[in-house]
């Protein structure tokens, strides 16, 4: 089972509580840690989460800096991930791509987390950071074209950032936004979307169960 979450609504969660938006991102990162634990208990094989998009860099500098720090913290949760037998990985614009924006200190945290959890055999947690589906597909198209023959769907699949990522079984989008995002458009083709009205920091175990049930109902039909 591959669950993919668009973690939306952190800002609204904070604004409703008369808190700065950064507090919403902090609460969102903490809830992600809880969602990871809940998914492990439910035998989810792959959990992929949208942490920061290629479009999000235009946000105020202070907010971006706060979100960067939270990703450093998230990729630093190695002891916890090892205890849960979770392998962490990352998806996004390759660091050597001229348009990539991930700063060095976050790159280091990502590399270290991947290395320090690589032997875990349970769930795979993939964090999308500086990620955009369109950029990924454009990149894949360029690489597939370089093969020098008519490009097939399989060629494109193999040229995605993480060719071993299985197809998505259900996409979750929180905070009442009923629309697709620039997230895993290739990998999630045909998957049902579970729209939750909860903001991401309030996304609960019951919501996970509802999303997994939607995925199972879709597989049966
Ligand atoms: C999602 O929450 C987190 C990121 C996009 C980084 P938002 O920050 O988009 O929260 P809203 O949508 O403004 O409430
Ligand atoms: C989606 O949230 C991206 C992430 C959760 C990282 P946004 O708030 O950036 O999405 P749009 O721009 O409203 O679609
Ligand atoms: Mg949003």
Short mmCIF file of C-alpha atoms and ligand atoms in Angstrom, two decimals:
data_model
loop_
_atom_site.label_atom_id
_atom_site.label_comp_id
_atom_site.label_asym_id
_atom_site.label_seq_id
_atom_site.Cartn_x
_atom_site.Cartn_y
_atom_site.Cartn_z
CA UNK A 1 0.00 0.00 0.00
CA UNK A 2 1.38 3.39 -1.04
CA UNK A 3 -0.17 6.43 0.65
CA UNK A 4 0.79 9.90 -0.63
CA UNK A 5 -0.11 12.99 1.41
CA UNK A 6 -0.27 16.62 0.36
CA UNK A 7 0.28 18.16 3.78
CA UNK A 8 -1.75 21.34 3.27
CA UNK A 9 -3.31 23.83 5.68
CA UNK A 10 -0.53 24.48 8.20
CA UNK A 11 -0.93 28.23 7.75
CA UNK A 12 -4.70 28.11 8.25
CA UNK A 13 -4.29 25.92 11.35
CA UNK A 14 -2.08 28.61 12.87
CA UNK A 15 -4.14 31.61 11.73
CA UNK A 16 -7.28 30.15 13.31
CA UNK A 17 -5.41 29.98 16.59
CA UNK A 18 -4.05 33.52 16.24
CA UNK A 19 -0.55 32.08 15.93
CA UNK A 20 2.15 32.89 13.35
CA UNK A 21 2.13 30.62 10.26
CA UNK A 22 5.48 29.21 11.37
CA UNK A 23 3.75 27.66 14.41
CA UNK A 24 1.49 25.80 11.99
CA UNK A 25 4.49 24.36 10.16
CA UNK A 26 6.00 23.25 13.48
CA UNK A 27 2.73 21.55 14.44
CA UNK A 28 2.58 19.98 10.97
CA UNK A 29 6.05 18.46 11.31
CA UNK A 30 5.08 17.04 14.71
CA UNK A 31 1.91 15.56 13.29
CA UNK A 32 3.90 13.99 10.47
CA UNK A 33 5.94 12.10 13.09
CA UNK A 34 2.64 10.83 14.53
CA UNK A 35 1.25 9.92 11.09
CA UNK A 36 4.44 7.92 10.43
CA UNK A 37 3.86 5.93 13.65
CA UNK A 38 0.21 5.32 12.74
CA UNK A 39 1.10 4.19 9.22
CA UNK A 40 3.70 1.75 10.57
CA UNK A 41 1.03 0.24 12.82
CA UNK A 42 -1.23 -0.17 9.78
CA UNK A 43 1.42 -1.92 7.67
CA UNK A 44 1.59 0.84 5.07
CA UNK A 45 4.59 -0.03 2.83
CA UNK A 46 5.20 3.40 1.34
CA UNK A 47 4.30 6.81 2.74
CA UNK A 48 5.22 9.79 0.56
CA UNK A 49 4.62 13.33 1.81
CA UNK A 50 4.75 16.72 0.10
CA UNK A 51 6.89 18.89 2.36
CA UNK A 52 7.91 21.79 0.11
CA UNK A 53 7.30 22.41 -3.57
CA UNK A 54 9.31 24.01 -6.35
CA UNK A 55 6.65 26.78 -6.23
CA UNK A 56 6.91 27.41 -2.47
CA UNK A 57 10.24 29.32 -2.66
CA UNK A 58 8.36 32.58 -3.32
CA UNK A 59 6.97 32.57 0.23
CA UNK A 60 8.30 35.15 2.73
CA UNK A 61 11.95 34.49 3.59
CA UNK A 62 11.24 33.99 7.27
CA UNK A 63 8.63 31.33 6.58
CA UNK A 64 10.90 29.54 4.10
CA UNK A 65 13.78 29.58 6.59
CA UNK A 66 11.51 28.10 9.26
CA UNK A 67 10.33 25.32 6.93
CA UNK A 68 13.96 24.56 5.98
CA UNK A 69 14.83 24.18 9.66
CA UNK A 70 11.89 21.84 10.13
CA UNK A 71 13.13 19.62 7.31
CA UNK A 72 16.54 19.51 8.96
CA UNK A 73 14.72 18.41 12.12
CA UNK A 74 12.59 15.87 10.26
CA UNK A 75 15.60 14.26 8.56
CA UNK A 76 17.28 14.27 11.96
CA UNK A 77 14.68 11.91 13.47
CA UNK A 78 16.94 8.95 12.72
CA UNK A 79 16.74 7.25 16.14
CA UNK A 80 12.95 7.30 15.98
CA UNK A 81 12.89 6.00 12.41
CA UNK A 82 15.32 3.20 13.27
CA UNK A 83 13.14 2.20 16.20
CA UNK A 84 10.18 1.98 13.79
CA UNK A 85 12.28 0.14 11.15
CA UNK A 86 11.46 2.97 8.70
CA UNK A 87 13.77 3.80 5.80
CA UNK A 88 13.66 7.49 4.92
CA UNK A 89 14.33 8.85 1.49
CA UNK A 90 13.83 12.07 -0.44
CA UNK A 91 12.36 13.13 -3.75
CA UNK A 92 13.02 16.48 -5.42
CA UNK A 93 15.13 18.36 -7.92
CA UNK A 94 18.56 16.68 -7.96
CA UNK A 95 21.05 18.77 -5.97
CA UNK A 96 23.31 19.15 -9.03
CA UNK A 97 20.46 20.47 -11.20
CA UNK A 98 21.13 24.17 -11.97
CA UNK A 99 17.58 25.08 -10.89
CA UNK A 100 17.72 23.10 -7.60
CA UNK A 101 17.29 25.25 -4.48
CA UNK A 102 17.89 22.93 -1.50
CA UNK A 103 20.56 24.57 0.70
CA UNK A 104 23.69 22.65 1.67
CA UNK A 105 22.75 22.07 5.31
CA UNK A 106 19.45 20.46 4.33
CA UNK A 107 21.26 18.39 1.67
CA UNK A 108 23.60 17.12 4.39
CA UNK A 109 20.71 16.21 6.70
CA UNK A 110 19.02 14.36 3.82
CA UNK A 111 22.18 12.41 2.88
CA UNK A 112 22.83 11.47 6.49
CA UNK A 113 19.25 10.34 7.18
CA UNK A 114 19.16 8.21 4.04
CA UNK A 115 22.47 6.54 4.93
CA UNK A 116 21.60 6.01 8.60
CA UNK A 117 18.22 4.36 7.89
CA UNK A 118 19.08 2.51 4.68
CA UNK A 119 19.14 -0.95 6.27
CA UNK A 120 15.61 -0.66 7.70
CA UNK A 121 13.19 -3.06 6.07
CA UNK A 122 9.78 -1.76 7.16
CA UNK A 123 7.98 1.25 5.72
CA UNK A 124 9.65 3.61 3.26
CA UNK A 125 9.01 7.27 4.11
CA UNK A 126 9.72 9.59 1.18
CA UNK A 127 9.78 13.32 1.79
CA UNK A 128 9.22 15.55 -1.23
CA UNK A 129 11.32 18.69 -0.81
CA UNK A 130 12.03 21.17 -3.63
CA UNK A 131 9.78 18.82 -5.54
CA UNK A 132 7.52 19.50 -8.50
CA UNK A 133 5.92 16.86 -10.62
CA UNK A 134 6.18 18.87 -13.82
CA UNK A 135 9.91 19.47 -13.32
CA UNK A 136 10.33 15.73 -12.69
CA UNK A 137 8.46 14.79 -15.86
CA UNK A 138 10.37 17.32 -17.98
CA UNK A 139 13.63 15.89 -16.62
CA UNK A 140 12.48 12.35 -17.32
CA UNK A 141 11.44 13.28 -20.85
CA UNK A 142 14.89 14.73 -21.53
CA UNK A 143 16.62 11.64 -20.22
CA UNK A 144 14.30 9.28 -22.06
CA UNK A 145 14.79 11.21 -25.30
CA UNK A 146 18.55 10.76 -24.96
CA UNK A 147 18.00 7.02 -25.41
CA UNK A 148 17.61 7.88 -29.08
CA UNK A 149 14.43 5.91 -29.87
CA UNK A 150 10.69 6.61 -29.64
CA UNK A 151 9.97 7.18 -25.96
CA UNK A 152 7.61 4.73 -24.20
CA UNK A 153 5.73 5.04 -20.91
CA UNK A 154 8.13 2.50 -19.41
CA UNK A 155 11.10 4.65 -20.47
CA UNK A 156 9.55 7.62 -18.66
CA UNK A 157 8.78 5.56 -15.54
CA UNK A 158 12.39 4.47 -15.40
CA UNK A 159 13.58 8.07 -15.82
CA UNK A 160 11.60 9.47 -12.84
CA UNK A 161 13.59 10.72 -9.82
CA UNK A 162 12.86 7.48 -7.88
CA UNK A 163 12.24 4.74 -10.45
CA UNK A 164 11.71 2.16 -7.69
CA UNK A 165 8.81 4.05 -6.16
CA UNK A 166 5.65 1.95 -6.60
CA UNK A 167 2.45 3.50 -8.03
CA UNK A 168 0.43 5.52 -5.52
CA UNK A 169 -2.67 3.75 -4.18
CA UNK A 170 -4.33 6.80 -2.65
CA UNK A 171 -3.58 10.52 -2.55
CA UNK A 172 -4.59 12.52 0.51
CA UNK A 173 -5.13 16.26 0.36
CA UNK A 174 -5.94 18.03 3.60
CA UNK A 175 -7.50 21.39 4.50
CA UNK A 176 -10.52 21.20 2.21
CA UNK A 177 -8.63 21.93 -1.03
CA UNK A 178 -10.46 19.80 -3.58
CA UNK A 179 -7.95 19.96 -6.41
CA UNK A 180 -4.85 18.17 -7.64
CA UNK A 181 -1.43 19.57 -6.87
CA UNK A 182 1.92 19.43 -8.66
CA UNK A 183 2.58 16.18 -6.79
CA UNK A 184 3.37 12.71 -8.21
CA UNK A 185 1.20 13.28 -11.27
CA UNK A 186 2.88 10.41 -13.12
CA UNK A 187 3.00 7.98 -10.18
CA UNK A 188 -0.56 8.68 -8.98
CA UNK A 189 -2.38 8.35 -12.32
CA UNK A 190 -5.67 6.57 -11.64
CA UNK A 191 -5.40 6.70 -7.84
CA UNK A 192 -8.40 7.86 -5.79
CA UNK A 193 -8.03 11.12 -3.87
CA UNK A 194 -9.11 11.39 -0.25
CA UNK A 195 -9.99 15.00 0.50
CA UNK A 196 -9.99 15.81 4.19
CA UNK A 197 -11.36 19.05 5.63
CA UNK A 198 -8.89 18.81 8.50
CA UNK A 199 -5.78 20.94 8.29
CA UNK A 200 -2.56 18.88 8.24
CA UNK A 201 -1.67 19.39 11.95
CA UNK A 202 -5.12 17.93 12.82
CA UNK A 203 -4.97 15.03 10.33
CA UNK A 204 -5.68 11.99 12.50
CA UNK A 205 -5.50 8.20 12.62
CA UNK A 206 -9.20 8.08 11.67
CA UNK A 207 -8.41 10.04 8.50
CA UNK A 208 -5.62 7.56 7.68
CA UNK A 209 -8.09 4.70 8.06
CA UNK A 210 -10.61 6.44 5.81
CA UNK A 211 -7.93 7.04 3.15
CA UNK A 212 -6.75 3.41 3.31
CA UNK A 213 -10.37 2.20 3.03
CA UNK A 214 -10.83 4.34 -0.07
CA UNK A 215 -7.70 2.79 -1.59
CA UNK A 216 -8.94 -0.74 -0.82
CA UNK A 217 -12.41 -0.05 -2.25
CA UNK A 218 -10.79 1.28 -5.41
CA UNK A 219 -8.56 -1.80 -5.74
CA UNK A 220 -11.60 -4.09 -5.49
CA UNK A 221 -13.66 -2.25 -8.10
C1 LIG B 1 1.33 23.39 3.77
O1 LIG B 1 0.64 24.36 4.49
C2 LIG B 1 2.81 23.46 3.99
C3 LIG B 1 3.58 23.96 2.83
C4 LIG B 1 3.09 24.23 1.67
C5 LIG B 1 5.00 24.16 3.02
P1 LIG B 1 0.42 25.82 3.90
O2 LIG B 1 1.55 26.67 4.38
O3 LIG B 1 0.21 25.78 2.44
O4 LIG B 1 -0.91 26.25 4.66
P2 LIG B 1 -2.12 27.08 4.07
O5 LIG B 1 -2.55 26.40 2.81
O6 LIG B 1 -1.59 28.46 3.79
O7 LIG B 1 -3.14 27.05 5.14
C1 LIG B 2 0.91 22.04 -1.50
O1 LIG B 2 0.56 23.09 -0.75
C2 LIG B 2 2.38 21.83 -1.39
C3 LIG B 2 2.81 21.25 -0.13
C4 LIG B 2 2.03 20.71 0.75
C5 LIG B 2 4.24 21.27 0.09
P1 LIG B 2 0.46 24.56 -1.36
O2 LIG B 2 -0.28 25.34 -0.35
O3 LIG B 2 1.78 25.04 -1.79
O4 LIG B 2 -0.39 24.25 -2.66
P2 LIG B 2 -1.17 25.18 -3.63
O5 LIG B 2 -0.17 26.10 -4.19
O6 LIG B 2 -2.21 25.83 -2.80
O7 LIG B 2 -1.72 24.21 -4.63
MG1 LIG B 3 -1.48 25.65 1.22
#
